[in-house]
Coordinates of C-alpha atoms in Angstrom, one line a residue:
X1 CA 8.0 7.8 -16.5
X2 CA 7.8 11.0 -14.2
X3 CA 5.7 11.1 -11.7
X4 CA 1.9 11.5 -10.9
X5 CA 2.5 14.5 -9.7
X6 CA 4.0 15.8 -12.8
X7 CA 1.7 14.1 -15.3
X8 CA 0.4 17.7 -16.9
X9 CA 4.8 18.4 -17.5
X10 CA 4.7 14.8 -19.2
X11 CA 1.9 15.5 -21.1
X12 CA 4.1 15.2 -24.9
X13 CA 6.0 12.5 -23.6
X14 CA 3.5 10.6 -22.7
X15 CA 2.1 10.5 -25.8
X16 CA -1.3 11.8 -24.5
X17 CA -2.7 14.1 -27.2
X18 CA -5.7 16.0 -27.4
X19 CA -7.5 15.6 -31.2
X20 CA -9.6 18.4 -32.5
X21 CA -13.3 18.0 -33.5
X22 CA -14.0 16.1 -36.3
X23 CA -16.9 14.4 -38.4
X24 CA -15.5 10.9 -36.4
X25 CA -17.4 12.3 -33.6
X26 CA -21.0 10.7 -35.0
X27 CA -19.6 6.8 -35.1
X28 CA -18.7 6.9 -31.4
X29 CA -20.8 5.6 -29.1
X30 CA -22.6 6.9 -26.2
X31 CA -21.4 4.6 -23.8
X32 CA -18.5 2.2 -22.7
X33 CA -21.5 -0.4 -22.9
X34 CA -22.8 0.5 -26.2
X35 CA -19.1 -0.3 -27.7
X36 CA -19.6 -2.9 -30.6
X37 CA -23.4 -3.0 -29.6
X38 CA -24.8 0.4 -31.4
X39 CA -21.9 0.4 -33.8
X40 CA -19.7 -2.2 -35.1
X41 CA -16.8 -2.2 -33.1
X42 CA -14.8 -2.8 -36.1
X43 CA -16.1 0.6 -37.6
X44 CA -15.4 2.3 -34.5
X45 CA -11.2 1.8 -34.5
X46 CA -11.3 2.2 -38.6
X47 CA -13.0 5.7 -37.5
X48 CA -10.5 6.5 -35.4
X49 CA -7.6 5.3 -37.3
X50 CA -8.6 7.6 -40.4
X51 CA -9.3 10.7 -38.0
X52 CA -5.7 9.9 -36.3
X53 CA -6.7 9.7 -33.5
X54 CA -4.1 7.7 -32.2
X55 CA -1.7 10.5 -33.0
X56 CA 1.6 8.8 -33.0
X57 CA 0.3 5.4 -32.6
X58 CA -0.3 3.3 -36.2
X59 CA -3.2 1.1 -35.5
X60 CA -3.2 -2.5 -36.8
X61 CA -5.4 -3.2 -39.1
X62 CA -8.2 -6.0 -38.5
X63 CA -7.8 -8.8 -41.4
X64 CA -9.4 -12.3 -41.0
X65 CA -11.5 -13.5 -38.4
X66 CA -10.2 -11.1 -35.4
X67 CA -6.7 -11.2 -36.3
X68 CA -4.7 -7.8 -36.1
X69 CA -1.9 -7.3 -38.9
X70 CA 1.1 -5.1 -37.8
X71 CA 1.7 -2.6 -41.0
X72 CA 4.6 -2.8 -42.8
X73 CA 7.7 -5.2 -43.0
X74 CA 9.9 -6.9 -40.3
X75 CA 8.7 -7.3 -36.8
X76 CA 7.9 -5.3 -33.7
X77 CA 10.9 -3.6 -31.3
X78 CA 11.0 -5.4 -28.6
X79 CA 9.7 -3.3 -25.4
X80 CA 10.5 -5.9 -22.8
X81 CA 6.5 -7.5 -22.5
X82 CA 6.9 -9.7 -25.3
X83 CA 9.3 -12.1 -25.7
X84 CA 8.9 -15.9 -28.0
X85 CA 10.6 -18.8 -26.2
X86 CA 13.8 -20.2 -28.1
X87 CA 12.3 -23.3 -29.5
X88 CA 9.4 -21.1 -30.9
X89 CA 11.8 -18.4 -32.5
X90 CA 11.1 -20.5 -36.3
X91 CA 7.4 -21.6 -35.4
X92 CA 4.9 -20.4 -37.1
X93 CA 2.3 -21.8 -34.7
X94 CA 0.7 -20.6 -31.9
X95 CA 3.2 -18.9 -29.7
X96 CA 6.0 -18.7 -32.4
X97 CA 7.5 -15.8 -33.6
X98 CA 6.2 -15.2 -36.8
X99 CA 2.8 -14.7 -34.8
X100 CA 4.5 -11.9 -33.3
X101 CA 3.3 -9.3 -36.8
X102 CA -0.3 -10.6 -35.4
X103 CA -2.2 -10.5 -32.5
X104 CA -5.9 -12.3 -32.5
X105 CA -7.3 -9.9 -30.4
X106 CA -11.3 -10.2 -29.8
X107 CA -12.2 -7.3 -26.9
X108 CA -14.2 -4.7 -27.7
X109 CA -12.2 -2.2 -25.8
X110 CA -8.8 -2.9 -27.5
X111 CA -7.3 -2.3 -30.8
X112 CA -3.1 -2.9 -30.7
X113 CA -0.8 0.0 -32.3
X114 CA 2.8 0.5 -33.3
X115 CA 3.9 3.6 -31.9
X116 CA 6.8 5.7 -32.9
X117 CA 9.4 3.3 -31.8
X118 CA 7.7 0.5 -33.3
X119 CA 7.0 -1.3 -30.2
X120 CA 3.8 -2.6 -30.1
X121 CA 1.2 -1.0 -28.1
X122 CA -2.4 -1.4 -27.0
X123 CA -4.7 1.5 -27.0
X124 CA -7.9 0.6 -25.1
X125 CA -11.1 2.8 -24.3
X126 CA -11.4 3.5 -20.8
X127 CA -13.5 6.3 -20.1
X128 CA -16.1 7.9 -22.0
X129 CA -17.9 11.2 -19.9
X130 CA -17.5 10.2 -16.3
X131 CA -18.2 6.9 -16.7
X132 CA -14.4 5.0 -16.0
X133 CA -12.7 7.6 -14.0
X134 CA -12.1 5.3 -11.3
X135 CA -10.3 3.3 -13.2
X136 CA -8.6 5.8 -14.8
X137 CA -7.3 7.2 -11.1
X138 CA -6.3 3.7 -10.3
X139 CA -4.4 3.3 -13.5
X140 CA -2.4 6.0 -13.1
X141 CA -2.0 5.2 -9.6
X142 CA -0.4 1.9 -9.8
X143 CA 0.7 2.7 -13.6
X144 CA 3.2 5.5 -13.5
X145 CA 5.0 6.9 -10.8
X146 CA 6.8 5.8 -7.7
X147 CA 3.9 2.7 -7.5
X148 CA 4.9 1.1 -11.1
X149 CA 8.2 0.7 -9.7
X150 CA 7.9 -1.6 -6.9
X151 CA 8.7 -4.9 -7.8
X152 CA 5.7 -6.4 -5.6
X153 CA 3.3 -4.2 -7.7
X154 CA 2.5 -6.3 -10.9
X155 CA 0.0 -3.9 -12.6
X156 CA 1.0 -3.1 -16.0
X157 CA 2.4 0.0 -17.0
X158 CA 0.7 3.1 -18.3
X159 CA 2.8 4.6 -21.2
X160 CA 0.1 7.4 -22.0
X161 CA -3.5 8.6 -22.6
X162 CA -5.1 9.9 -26.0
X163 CA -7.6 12.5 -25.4
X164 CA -10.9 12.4 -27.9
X165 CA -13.8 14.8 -26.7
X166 CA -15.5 12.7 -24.2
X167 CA -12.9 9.9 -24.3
X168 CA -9.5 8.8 -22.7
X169 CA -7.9 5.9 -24.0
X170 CA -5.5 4.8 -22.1
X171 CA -1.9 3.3 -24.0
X172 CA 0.2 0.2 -22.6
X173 CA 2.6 -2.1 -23.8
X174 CA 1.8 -5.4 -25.8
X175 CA 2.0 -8.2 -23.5
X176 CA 2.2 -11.7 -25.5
X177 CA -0.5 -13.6 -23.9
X178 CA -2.8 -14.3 -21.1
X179 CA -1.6 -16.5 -18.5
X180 CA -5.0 -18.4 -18.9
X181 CA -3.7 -20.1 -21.8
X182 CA -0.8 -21.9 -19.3
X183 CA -3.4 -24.4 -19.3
X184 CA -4.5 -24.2 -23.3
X185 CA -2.9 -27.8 -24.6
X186 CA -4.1 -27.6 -28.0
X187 CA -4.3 -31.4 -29.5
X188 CA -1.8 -32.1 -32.3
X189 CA 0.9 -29.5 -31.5
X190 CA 3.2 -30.5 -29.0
X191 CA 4.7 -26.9 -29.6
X192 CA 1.4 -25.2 -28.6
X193 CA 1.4 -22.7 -26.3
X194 CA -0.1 -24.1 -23.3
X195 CA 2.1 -27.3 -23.9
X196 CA 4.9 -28.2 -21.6
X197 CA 4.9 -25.8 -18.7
X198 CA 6.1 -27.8 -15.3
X199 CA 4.3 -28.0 -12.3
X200 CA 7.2 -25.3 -11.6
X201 CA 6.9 -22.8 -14.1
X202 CA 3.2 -23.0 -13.3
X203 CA 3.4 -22.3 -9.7
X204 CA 5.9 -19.7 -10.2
X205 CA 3.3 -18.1 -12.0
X206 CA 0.6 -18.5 -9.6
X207 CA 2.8 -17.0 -6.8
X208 CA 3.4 -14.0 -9.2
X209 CA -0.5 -13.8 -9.3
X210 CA -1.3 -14.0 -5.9
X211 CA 1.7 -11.1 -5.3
X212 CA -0.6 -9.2 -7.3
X213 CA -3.5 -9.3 -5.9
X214 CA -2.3 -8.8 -2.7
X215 CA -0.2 -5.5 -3.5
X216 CA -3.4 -4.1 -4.4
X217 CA -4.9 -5.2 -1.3
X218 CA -2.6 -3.7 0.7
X219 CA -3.6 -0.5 -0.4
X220 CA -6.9 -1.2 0.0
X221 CA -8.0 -1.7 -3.0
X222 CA -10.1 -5.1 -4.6
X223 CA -9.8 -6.1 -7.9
X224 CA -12.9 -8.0 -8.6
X225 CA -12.8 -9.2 -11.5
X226 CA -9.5 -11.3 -10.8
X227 CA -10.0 -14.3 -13.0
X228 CA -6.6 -16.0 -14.5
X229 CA -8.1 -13.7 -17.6
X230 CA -6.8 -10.6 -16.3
X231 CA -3.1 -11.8 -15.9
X232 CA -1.2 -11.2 -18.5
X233 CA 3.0 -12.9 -19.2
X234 CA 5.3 -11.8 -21.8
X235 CA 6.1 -15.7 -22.7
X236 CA 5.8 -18.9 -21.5
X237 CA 8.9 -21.2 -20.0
X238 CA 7.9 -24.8 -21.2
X239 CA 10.2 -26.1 -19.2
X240 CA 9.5 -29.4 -20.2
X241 CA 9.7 -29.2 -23.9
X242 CA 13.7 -27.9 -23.2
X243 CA 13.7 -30.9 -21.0
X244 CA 15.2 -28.5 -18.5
X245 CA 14.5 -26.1 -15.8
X246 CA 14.0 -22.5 -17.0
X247 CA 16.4 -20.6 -16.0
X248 CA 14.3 -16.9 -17.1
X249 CA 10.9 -16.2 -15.1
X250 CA 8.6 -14.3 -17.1
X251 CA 6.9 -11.6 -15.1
X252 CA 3.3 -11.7 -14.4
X253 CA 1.3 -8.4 -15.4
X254 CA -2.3 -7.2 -13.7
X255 CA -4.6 -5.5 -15.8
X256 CA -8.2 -4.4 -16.1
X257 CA -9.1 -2.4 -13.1
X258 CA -12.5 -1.8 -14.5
X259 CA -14.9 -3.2 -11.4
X260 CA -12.0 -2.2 -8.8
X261 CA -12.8 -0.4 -5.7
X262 CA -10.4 1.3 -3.4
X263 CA -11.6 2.0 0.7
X264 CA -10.5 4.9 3.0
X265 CA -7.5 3.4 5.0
X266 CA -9.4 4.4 8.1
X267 CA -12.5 2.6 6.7
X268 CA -12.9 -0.2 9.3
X269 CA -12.4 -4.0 7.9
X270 CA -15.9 -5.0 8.8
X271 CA -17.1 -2.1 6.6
X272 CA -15.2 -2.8 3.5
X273 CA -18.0 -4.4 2.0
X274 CA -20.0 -4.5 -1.7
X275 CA -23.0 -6.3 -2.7
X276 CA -24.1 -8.3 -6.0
X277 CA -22.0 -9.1 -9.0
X278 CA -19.6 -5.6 -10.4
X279 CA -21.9 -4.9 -13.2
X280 CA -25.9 -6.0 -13.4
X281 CA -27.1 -8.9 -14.8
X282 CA -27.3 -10.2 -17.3
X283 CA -24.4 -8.5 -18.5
X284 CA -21.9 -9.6 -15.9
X285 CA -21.6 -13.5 -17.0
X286 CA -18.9 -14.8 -15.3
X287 CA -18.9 -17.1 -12.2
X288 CA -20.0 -15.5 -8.7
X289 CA -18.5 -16.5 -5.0
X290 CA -21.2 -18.0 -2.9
X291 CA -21.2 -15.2 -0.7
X292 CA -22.2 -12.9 -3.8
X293 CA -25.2 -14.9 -4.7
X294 CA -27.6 -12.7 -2.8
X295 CA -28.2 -9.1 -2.0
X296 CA -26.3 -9.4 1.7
X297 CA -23.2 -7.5 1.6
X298 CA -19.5 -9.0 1.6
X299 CA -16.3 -9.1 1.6
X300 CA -14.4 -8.2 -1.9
X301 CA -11.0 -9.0 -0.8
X302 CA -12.3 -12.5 -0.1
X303 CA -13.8 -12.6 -3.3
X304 CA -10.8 -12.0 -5.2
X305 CA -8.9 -14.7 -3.9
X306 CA -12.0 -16.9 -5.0
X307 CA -12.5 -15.5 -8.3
X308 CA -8.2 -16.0 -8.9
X309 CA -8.9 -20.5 -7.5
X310 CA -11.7 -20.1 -9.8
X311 CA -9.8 -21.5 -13.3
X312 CA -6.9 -22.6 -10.8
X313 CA -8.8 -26.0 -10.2
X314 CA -7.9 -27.6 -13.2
X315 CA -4.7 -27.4 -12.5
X316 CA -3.6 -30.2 -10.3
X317 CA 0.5 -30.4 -9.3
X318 CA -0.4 -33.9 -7.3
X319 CA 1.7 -32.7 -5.0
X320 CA -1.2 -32.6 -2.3
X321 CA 0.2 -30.1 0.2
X322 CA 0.2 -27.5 -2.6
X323 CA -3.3 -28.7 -4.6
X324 CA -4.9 -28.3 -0.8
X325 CA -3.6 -24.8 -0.6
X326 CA -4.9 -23.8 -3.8
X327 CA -8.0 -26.1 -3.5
X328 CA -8.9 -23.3 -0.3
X329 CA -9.2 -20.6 -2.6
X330 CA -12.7 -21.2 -3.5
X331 CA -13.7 -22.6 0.1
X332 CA -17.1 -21.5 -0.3
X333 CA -16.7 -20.0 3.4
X334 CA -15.4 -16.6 2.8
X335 CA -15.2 -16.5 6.7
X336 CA -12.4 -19.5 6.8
X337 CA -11.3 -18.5 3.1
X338 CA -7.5 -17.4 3.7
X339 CA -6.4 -13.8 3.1
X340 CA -4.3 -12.8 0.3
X341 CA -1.4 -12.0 2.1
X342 CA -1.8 -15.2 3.9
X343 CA -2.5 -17.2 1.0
X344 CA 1.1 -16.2 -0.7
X345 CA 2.9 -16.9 2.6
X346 CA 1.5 -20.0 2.9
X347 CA 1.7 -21.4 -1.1
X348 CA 5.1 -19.8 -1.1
X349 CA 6.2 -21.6 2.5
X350 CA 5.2 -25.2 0.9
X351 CA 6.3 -24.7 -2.4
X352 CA 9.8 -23.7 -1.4
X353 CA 10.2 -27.0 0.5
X354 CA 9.5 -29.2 -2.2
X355 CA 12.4 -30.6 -4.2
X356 CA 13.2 -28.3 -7.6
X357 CA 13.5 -31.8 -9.5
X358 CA 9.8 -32.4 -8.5
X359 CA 8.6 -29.6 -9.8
X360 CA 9.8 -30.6 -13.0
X361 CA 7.1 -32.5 -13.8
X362 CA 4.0 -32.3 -16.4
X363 CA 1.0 -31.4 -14.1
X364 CA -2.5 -32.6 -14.4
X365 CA -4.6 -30.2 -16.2
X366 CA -8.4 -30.5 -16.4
X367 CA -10.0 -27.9 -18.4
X368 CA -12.9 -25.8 -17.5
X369 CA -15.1 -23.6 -20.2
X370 CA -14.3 -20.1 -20.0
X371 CA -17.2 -17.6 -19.6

C-alpha cells in the first residue's frame, strides 16, 4: 500500500469510497456509543448493506445466534491472516475449516465482508463526526505506509476506509481468531481450538505480544486497552496434538487503538501521564491497574504491561524462571513494574535458555472469566 503521504492518490485503490445521501442516513446513530443501543445493531449493517455502502465489499449476512454467513459457494481467498492448521483442514469444529464460510462475530463495531477478490475482510465503524479521529490518525499511522512494514510493528493492516456522511469505517483483513482463546480448552473436543498448544507455541506468542506493545511504545504511544483480547493470530500451532514442534509461527496482530494515546517525543517521562479508566464508568467494565483506581495520575505505559499479565496468569509454564517474569506484569507497584522493552528482553533472555524439548510440554492453564 503507498504511502501516508500519498493516501488522497490511493484513494480507488484503497477501496475508500465516498456514498451519496440516501434514506439509510435516519437508521444511523448519533454516536459511536449509541451503536446497537438506540438502534439494533443488526439493523444498522442490514441498512448499510442494502444502501451499498460498503461499495465493493459484500457484507456477510447475520444468520443464527451471531454467526456471520459468507454469500455464495466455496470458501474465502486466502489473504495471508487466516490460515486452519492441517489436522483441522476436515473439522467441522471449532477451528476447522469448514468454519472458515463463518465467523461468530458478536462486536458492535464489526460486520465481516468479502471484497472483490474474495478475501475476507472486516469493515468496522471507527469514527462518526470527530469523535475517533485519533484513532483513525493512529491507524493509518501504524497501518499503511513505511510503519506497517517493519517487522517489529505488529498492528494490523489498514486495506482502506469507506466514507458515509459523518462516518469512516475503516477496512482490514480477517484474522482467524483472538489469541485469548490459546487458553479456551473446550471439554469434549480434544480438537478445540485452545487444545494442545505447548508451553512453546504459547510463549512464542506472548513474546510476539509483548513486541507489540512495545513498538508502540517506542513511539510514544500507550495502548490502553491491551488485554490478550486485542491480539489477534491467523491460526493456532497445537503443537502437541501433531505430537511435534511447529515448525510455522503464526504472527501476532495488534488491533483496536480506540483508548490509545500518543505523547510529544519531547514530552518529559514524568509527564506522560493519564488519569481514571479510558472511557467513564460504568461503561468501561474491564479490570483496572492499582495505580488507576483513583483520580491521581499515572503512568499508561506501565499500565499496559499490566493490563497484557492481566489474562496471562492463568497460564502457568511451571517453568518458574519464566512464570516469575510473567507473574511481574501485574506487580501492583507500577514503580518496580518492568518496562516494556525490558520485559521482552528479559522473557526472551530466559526463554531462549530453556531446552526446546521442554517447551514441548502441555502447560497449566487456569481460566479466568472474561469481562
Amino acid at each position: 500500500m503507498p504511502g501516508y503521504g500519498h493516501w488522497t492518490d490511493a484513494i480507488v485503490d484503497c477501496c475508500r469510497h465516498l456514498i451519496g445521501t440516501t434514506d439509510v442516513a435516519y437508521n444511523l446513530p448519533k454516536s459511536l456509543s449509541d451503536w446497537g443501543v438506540s438502534v439494533p445493531e443488526n439493523d444498522i449493517w442490514e441498512g448499510l448493506h442494502s444502501q451499498s455502502l460498503a461499495h465493493g465489499i459484500e457484507l456477510w449476512r447475520r444468520g443464527y445466534y451471531v454467526r456471520l454467513t459468507r454469500p455464495g459457494i466455496g470458501f474465502p481467498l486466502s489473504s495471508g491472516f487466516v490460515y486452519v492448521a492441517p489436522h483441522l483442514q476436515h473439522n467441522v469444529g471449532s477451528g476447522g475449516g469448514r468454519e472458515l464460510k463463518y465467523k461468530t462475530f458478536p462486536s458492535l463495531y464489526h460486520r465481516v465482508g468479502s471484497n472483490r477478490d474474495g478475501a475476507a475482510v472486516v469493515v468496522h465503524a471507527a469514527v462518526k463526526g470527530q469523535e475517533g479521529r485519533e484513532r483513525l490518525r493512529l491507524t493509518r499511522l501504524f497501518g499503511t505506509g513505511g510503519e506497517s512494514s517493519v517487522s517489529t510493528n505488529h498492528m494490523l493492516p489498514l486495506w482502506g476506509e469507506i466514507i458515509y456522511q459523518d462516518m469512516i469505517f475503516l477496512v482490514s483483513p480477517l484474522v482467524h481468531t483472538s489469541f485469548q482463546y490459546v487458553f479456551d480448552e473446550e471439554p469434549g473436543d480434544i480438537r478445540a481450538i485452545g487444545r494442545g498448544n505447548s508451553v512453546g507455541d504459547i510463549l512464542d506468542m506472548i513474546l510476539q505480544c509483548i513486541e507489540a506493545i512495545a513498538y508502540l511504545h517506542s513511539h510514544h504511544v500507550a495502548h490502553r486497552d491491551a488485554f490478550v483480547q486485542n491480539y489477534l493470530v491467523p491460526w493456532l500451532p497445537q503443537s502437541l496434538l501433531l505430537e511435534k514442534p511447529s515448525t510455522t509461527k503464526p504472527r501476532i496482530y495488534l488491533i483496536d487503538l480506540e483508548f490509545s494515546i500518543q505523547f510529544a517525543a519531547d514530552c518529559p517521562k514524568d509527564q506522560r501521564k493519564v488519569a481514571g479508566p479510558p472511557l467513564a464508568s460504568p461503561h468501561y467494565g474491564v479490570p483496572m491497574p492499582p495505580e488507576g483506581l483513583n483520580e491521581e495520575p499515572y503512568c499508561p505505559f506501565k499500565a499496559d504491561v499490566w493490563q497484557l499479565g492481566y489474562y496471562l496468569q492463568q497460564f502457568a509454564s511451571n517453568i518458574e524462571d519464566i512464570d516469575a517474569v510473567i507473574r511481574e506484569m501485574v506487580n501492583p507497584d507500577p514503580v518496580a513494574r518492568m518496562s516494556c522493552e525490558d520485559l521482552l528482553n528479559k522473557l526472551r533472555d530466559v526463554v531462549y535458555n530453556v531446552p526446546p524439548e521442554q517447551l514441548h510440554v502441555a502447560p497449566t492453564i487456569t481460566l479466568m472469566p472474561y469481562y
